Tab-separated table of C-alpha atoms in Angstrom:
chain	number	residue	atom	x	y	z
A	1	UNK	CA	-4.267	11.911	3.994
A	2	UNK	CA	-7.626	10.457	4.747
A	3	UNK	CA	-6.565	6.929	3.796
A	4	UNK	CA	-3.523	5.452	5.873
A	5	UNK	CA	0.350	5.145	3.556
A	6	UNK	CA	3.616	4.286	4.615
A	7	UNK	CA	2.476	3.002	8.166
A	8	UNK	CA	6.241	1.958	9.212
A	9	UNK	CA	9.587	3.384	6.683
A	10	UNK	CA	12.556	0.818	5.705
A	11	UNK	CA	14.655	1.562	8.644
A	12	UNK	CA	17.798	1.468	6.447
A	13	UNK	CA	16.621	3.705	3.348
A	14	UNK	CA	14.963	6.483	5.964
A	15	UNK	CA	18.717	6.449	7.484
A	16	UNK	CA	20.282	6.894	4.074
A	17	UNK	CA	17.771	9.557	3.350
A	18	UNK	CA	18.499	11.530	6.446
A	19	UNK	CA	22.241	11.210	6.069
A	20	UNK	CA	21.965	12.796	2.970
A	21	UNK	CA	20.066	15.355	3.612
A	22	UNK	CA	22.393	15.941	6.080
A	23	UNK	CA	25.082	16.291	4.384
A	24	UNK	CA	23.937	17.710	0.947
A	25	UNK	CA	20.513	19.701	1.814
A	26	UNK	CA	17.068	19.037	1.498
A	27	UNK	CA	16.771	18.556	-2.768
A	28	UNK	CA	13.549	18.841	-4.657
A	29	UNK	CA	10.231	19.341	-3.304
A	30	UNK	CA	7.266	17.662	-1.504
A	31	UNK	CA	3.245	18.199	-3.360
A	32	UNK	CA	0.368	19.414	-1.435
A	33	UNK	CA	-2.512	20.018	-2.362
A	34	UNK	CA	-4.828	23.114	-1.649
A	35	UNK	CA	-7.938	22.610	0.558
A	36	UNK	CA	-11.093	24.432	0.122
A	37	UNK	CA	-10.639	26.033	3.595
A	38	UNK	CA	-7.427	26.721	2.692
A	39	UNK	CA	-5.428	24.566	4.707
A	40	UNK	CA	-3.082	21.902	2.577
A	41	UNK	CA	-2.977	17.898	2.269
A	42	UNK	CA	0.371	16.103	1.742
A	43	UNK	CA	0.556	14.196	-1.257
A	44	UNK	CA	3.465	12.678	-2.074
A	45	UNK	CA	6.939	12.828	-0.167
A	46	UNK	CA	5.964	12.104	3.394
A	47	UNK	CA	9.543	10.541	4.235
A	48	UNK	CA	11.089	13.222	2.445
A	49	UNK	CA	9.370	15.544	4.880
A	50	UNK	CA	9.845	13.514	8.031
A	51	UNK	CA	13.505	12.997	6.878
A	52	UNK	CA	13.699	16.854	6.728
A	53	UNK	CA	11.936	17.281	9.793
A	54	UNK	CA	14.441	15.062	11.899
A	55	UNK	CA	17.312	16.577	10.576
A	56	UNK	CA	16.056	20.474	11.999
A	57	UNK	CA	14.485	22.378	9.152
A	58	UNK	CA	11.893	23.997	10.024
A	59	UNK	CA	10.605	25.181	6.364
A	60	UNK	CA	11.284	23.128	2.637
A	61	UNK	CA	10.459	23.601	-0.971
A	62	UNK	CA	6.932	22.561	-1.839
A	63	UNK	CA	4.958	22.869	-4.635
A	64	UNK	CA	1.313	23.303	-4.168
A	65	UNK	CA	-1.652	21.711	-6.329
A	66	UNK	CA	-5.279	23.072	-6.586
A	67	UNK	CA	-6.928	20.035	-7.607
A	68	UNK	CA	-9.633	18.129	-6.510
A	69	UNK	CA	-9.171	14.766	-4.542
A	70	UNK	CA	-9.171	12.186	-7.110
A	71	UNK	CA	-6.519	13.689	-8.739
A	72	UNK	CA	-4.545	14.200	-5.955
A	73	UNK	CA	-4.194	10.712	-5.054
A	74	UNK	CA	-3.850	10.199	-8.684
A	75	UNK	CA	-0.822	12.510	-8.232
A	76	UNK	CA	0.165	10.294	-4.977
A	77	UNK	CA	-0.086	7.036	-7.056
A	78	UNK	CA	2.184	7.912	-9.692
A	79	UNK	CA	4.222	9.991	-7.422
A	80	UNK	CA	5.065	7.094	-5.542
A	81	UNK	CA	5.432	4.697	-7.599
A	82	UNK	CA	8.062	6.181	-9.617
A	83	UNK	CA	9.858	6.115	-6.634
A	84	UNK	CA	8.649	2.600	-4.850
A	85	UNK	CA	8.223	4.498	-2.191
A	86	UNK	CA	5.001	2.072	-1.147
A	87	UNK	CA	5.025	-1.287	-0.415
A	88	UNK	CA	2.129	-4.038	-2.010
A	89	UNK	CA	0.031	-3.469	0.872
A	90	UNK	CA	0.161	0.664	1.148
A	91	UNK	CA	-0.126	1.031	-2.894
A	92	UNK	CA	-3.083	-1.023	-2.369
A	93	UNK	CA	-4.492	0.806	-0.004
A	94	UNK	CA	-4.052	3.411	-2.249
A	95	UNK	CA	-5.664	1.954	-5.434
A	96	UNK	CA	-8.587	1.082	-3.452
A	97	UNK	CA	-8.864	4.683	-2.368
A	98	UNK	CA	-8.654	5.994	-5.455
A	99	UNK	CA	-11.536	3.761	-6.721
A	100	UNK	CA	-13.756	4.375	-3.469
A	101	UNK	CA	-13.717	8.141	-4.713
A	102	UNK	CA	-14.254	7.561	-8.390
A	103	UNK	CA	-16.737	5.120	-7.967
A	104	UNK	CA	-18.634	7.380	-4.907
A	105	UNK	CA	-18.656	3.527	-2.782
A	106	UNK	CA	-17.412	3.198	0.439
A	107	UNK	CA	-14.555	0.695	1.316
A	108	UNK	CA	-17.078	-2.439	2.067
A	109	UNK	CA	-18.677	-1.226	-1.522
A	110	UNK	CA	-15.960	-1.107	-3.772
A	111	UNK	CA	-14.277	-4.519	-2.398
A	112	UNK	CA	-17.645	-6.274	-3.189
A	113	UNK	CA	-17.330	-4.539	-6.605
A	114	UNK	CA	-14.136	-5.819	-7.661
A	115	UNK	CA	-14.609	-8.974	-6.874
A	116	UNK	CA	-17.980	-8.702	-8.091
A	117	UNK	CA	-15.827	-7.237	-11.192
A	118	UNK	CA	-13.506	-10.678	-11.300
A	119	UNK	CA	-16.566	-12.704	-11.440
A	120	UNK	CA	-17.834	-11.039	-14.224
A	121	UNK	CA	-15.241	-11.515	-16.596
A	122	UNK	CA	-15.301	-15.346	-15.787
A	123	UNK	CA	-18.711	-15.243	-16.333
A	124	UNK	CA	-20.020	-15.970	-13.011
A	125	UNK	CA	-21.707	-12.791	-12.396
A	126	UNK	CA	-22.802	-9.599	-13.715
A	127	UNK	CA	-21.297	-5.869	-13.095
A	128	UNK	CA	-22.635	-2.607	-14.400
A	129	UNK	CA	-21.108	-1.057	-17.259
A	130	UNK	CA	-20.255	1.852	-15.555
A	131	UNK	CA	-18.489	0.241	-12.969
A	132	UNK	CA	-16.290	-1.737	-15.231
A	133	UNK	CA	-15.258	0.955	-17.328
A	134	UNK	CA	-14.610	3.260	-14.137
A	135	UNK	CA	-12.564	0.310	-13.160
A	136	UNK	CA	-10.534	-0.289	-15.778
A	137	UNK	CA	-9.872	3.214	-16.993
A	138	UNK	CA	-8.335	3.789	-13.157
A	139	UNK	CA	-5.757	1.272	-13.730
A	140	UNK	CA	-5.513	2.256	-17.208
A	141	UNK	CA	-4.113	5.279	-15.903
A	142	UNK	CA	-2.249	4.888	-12.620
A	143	UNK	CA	-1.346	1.249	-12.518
A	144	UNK	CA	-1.007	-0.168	-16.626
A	145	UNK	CA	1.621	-2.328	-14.816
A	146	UNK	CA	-0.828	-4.076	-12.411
A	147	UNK	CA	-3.234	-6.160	-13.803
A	148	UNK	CA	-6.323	-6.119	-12.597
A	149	UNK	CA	-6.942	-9.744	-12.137
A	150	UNK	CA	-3.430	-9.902	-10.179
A	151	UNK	CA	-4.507	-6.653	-7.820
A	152	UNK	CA	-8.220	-8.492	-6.993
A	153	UNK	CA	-6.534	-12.177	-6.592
A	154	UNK	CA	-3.076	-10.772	-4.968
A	155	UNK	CA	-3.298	-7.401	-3.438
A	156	UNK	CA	-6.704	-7.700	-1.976
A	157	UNK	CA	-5.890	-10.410	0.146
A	158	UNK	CA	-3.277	-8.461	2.240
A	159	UNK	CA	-6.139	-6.892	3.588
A	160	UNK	CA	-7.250	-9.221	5.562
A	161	UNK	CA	-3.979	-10.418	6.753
A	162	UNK	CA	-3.672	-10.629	10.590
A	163	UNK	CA	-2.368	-8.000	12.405
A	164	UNK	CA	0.987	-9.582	13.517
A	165	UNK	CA	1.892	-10.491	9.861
A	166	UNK	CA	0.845	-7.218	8.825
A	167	UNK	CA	3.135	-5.210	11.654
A	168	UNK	CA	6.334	-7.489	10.106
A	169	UNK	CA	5.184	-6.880	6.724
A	170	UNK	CA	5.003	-2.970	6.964
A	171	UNK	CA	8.376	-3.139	8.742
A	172	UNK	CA	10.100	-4.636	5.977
A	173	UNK	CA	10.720	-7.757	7.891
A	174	UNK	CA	8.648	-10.210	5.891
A	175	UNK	CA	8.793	-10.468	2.185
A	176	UNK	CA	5.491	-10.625	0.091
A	177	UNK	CA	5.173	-14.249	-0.453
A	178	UNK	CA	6.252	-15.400	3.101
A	179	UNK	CA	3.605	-13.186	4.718
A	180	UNK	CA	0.215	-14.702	2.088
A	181	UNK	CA	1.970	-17.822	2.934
A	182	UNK	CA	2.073	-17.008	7.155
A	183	UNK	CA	-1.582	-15.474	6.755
A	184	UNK	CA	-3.358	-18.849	5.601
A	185	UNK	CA	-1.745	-20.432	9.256
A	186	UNK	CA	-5.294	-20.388	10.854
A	187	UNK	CA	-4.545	-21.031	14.029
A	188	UNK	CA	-2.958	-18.096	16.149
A	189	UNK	CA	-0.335	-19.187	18.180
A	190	UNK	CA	1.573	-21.825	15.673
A	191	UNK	CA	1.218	-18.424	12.738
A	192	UNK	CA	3.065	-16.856	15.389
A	193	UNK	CA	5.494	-19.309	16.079
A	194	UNK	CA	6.297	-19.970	12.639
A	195	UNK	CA	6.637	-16.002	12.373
A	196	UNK	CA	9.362	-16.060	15.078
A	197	UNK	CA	11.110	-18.717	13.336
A	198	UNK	CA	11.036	-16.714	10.003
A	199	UNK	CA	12.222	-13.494	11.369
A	200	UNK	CA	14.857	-15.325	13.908
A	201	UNK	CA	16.129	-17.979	11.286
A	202	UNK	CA	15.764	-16.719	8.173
A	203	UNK	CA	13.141	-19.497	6.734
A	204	UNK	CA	13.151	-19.763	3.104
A	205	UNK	CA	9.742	-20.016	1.281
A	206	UNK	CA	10.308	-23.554	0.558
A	207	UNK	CA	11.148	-24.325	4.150
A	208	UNK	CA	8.622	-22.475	5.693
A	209	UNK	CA	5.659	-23.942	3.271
A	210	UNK	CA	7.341	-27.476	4.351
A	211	UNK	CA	6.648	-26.680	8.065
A	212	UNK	CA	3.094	-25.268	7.713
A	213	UNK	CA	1.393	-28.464	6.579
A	214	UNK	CA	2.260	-30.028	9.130
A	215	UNK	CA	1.951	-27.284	11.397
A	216	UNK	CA	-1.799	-26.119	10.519
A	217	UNK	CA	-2.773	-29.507	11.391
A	218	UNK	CA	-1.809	-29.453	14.922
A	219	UNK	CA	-4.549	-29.758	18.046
């Protein structure tokens, strides 16, 4: 793919998966879809395929799509989602993908339009027509169970999270709300050390909010 998914796999569930296939054969199929040089793009089962891979195939069922690239990640989005096979921060990545494309901006481009987007329904700002309704008939059809005030306020932000919180996110170390919590600790070396101390102890939410106040405002 030319946007990045599934950066690190549940450790546990990609052990499962490979057990299985193991043990009962590689079911169903992974989608690709047909370049215009000919060559094919994965897009959707990626673990199923690595899975297969690591237990010795060397050739699976696939079925093959000639469609153009919005709807293949279209494909990808609802692919995956029916089987939450993405985290917050890849099915974001996603989303904004899929809106770079139908909206012809580049990544810079289309985060400036959403939020440009948010503002505009509070009133604050203005936003083309066109862009709004290529906005909202996106979600409309991929994601009617994200809102899109909860993707711009919510999913956005993991963006921008550092890269520490990010690896323990992707790893399926660090739940959602611990790592927005971790990722306002501005200053680099107590965010780490209050990372440690989630992954080693355990910290709940509560606890962990209860020792960054204290902690952000250390020299």
């Amino acid at each position: 793919r030319p946007y990045q998914s599934r950066r690190e796999k549940d450790a546990r569930k990609f052990a499962e998966l490979l057990h299985s296939i193991k043990t009962y054969g590689f079911k169903g199929s992974i989608w690709l879809q047909r370049q215009p040089d000919g060559t094919l793009r994965l897009i959707a089962g990626e673990t199923r395929l690595d899975a297969a891979i690591k237990a010795g195939y060397t050739a699976i069922s696939s079925d093959i799509a000639d469609v153009d690239d919005i709807t293949a990640v279209k494909l990808s989005r609802v692919e995956n989602a029916r089987r939450k096979d993405l985290n917050a921060l890849d099915d974001t990545e996603e989303l904004l993908y899929l809106l770079m494309l139908t909206l012809s901006k580049d990544r810079a481009e289309m985060i400036e339009c959403l939020y440009r987007y948010k503002n505009a329904s509070e009133g604050k700002s203005s936003i083309s027509a066109q862009d709004r309704e290529a906005i909202e008939a996106v979600f409309t059809e991929v994601a009617p169970d994200i809102s899109l005030a909860t993707f711009i306020t919510s999913r956005l932000p993991l963006l921008k999270l550092p890269e520490d919180i990010l690896q323990a996110y992707n790893a399926g170390q660090l739940e959602y709300t611990k790592a927005m919590a971790l990722g306002r600790v501005p200053d680099d070396l107590v965010r780490q050390e209050l990372l440690g101390e989630v992954l080693e102890q355990g910290l709940s939410l509560s606890a962990l909010k209860a020792k960054i106040t204290p902690a952000s405002g250390r020299t």
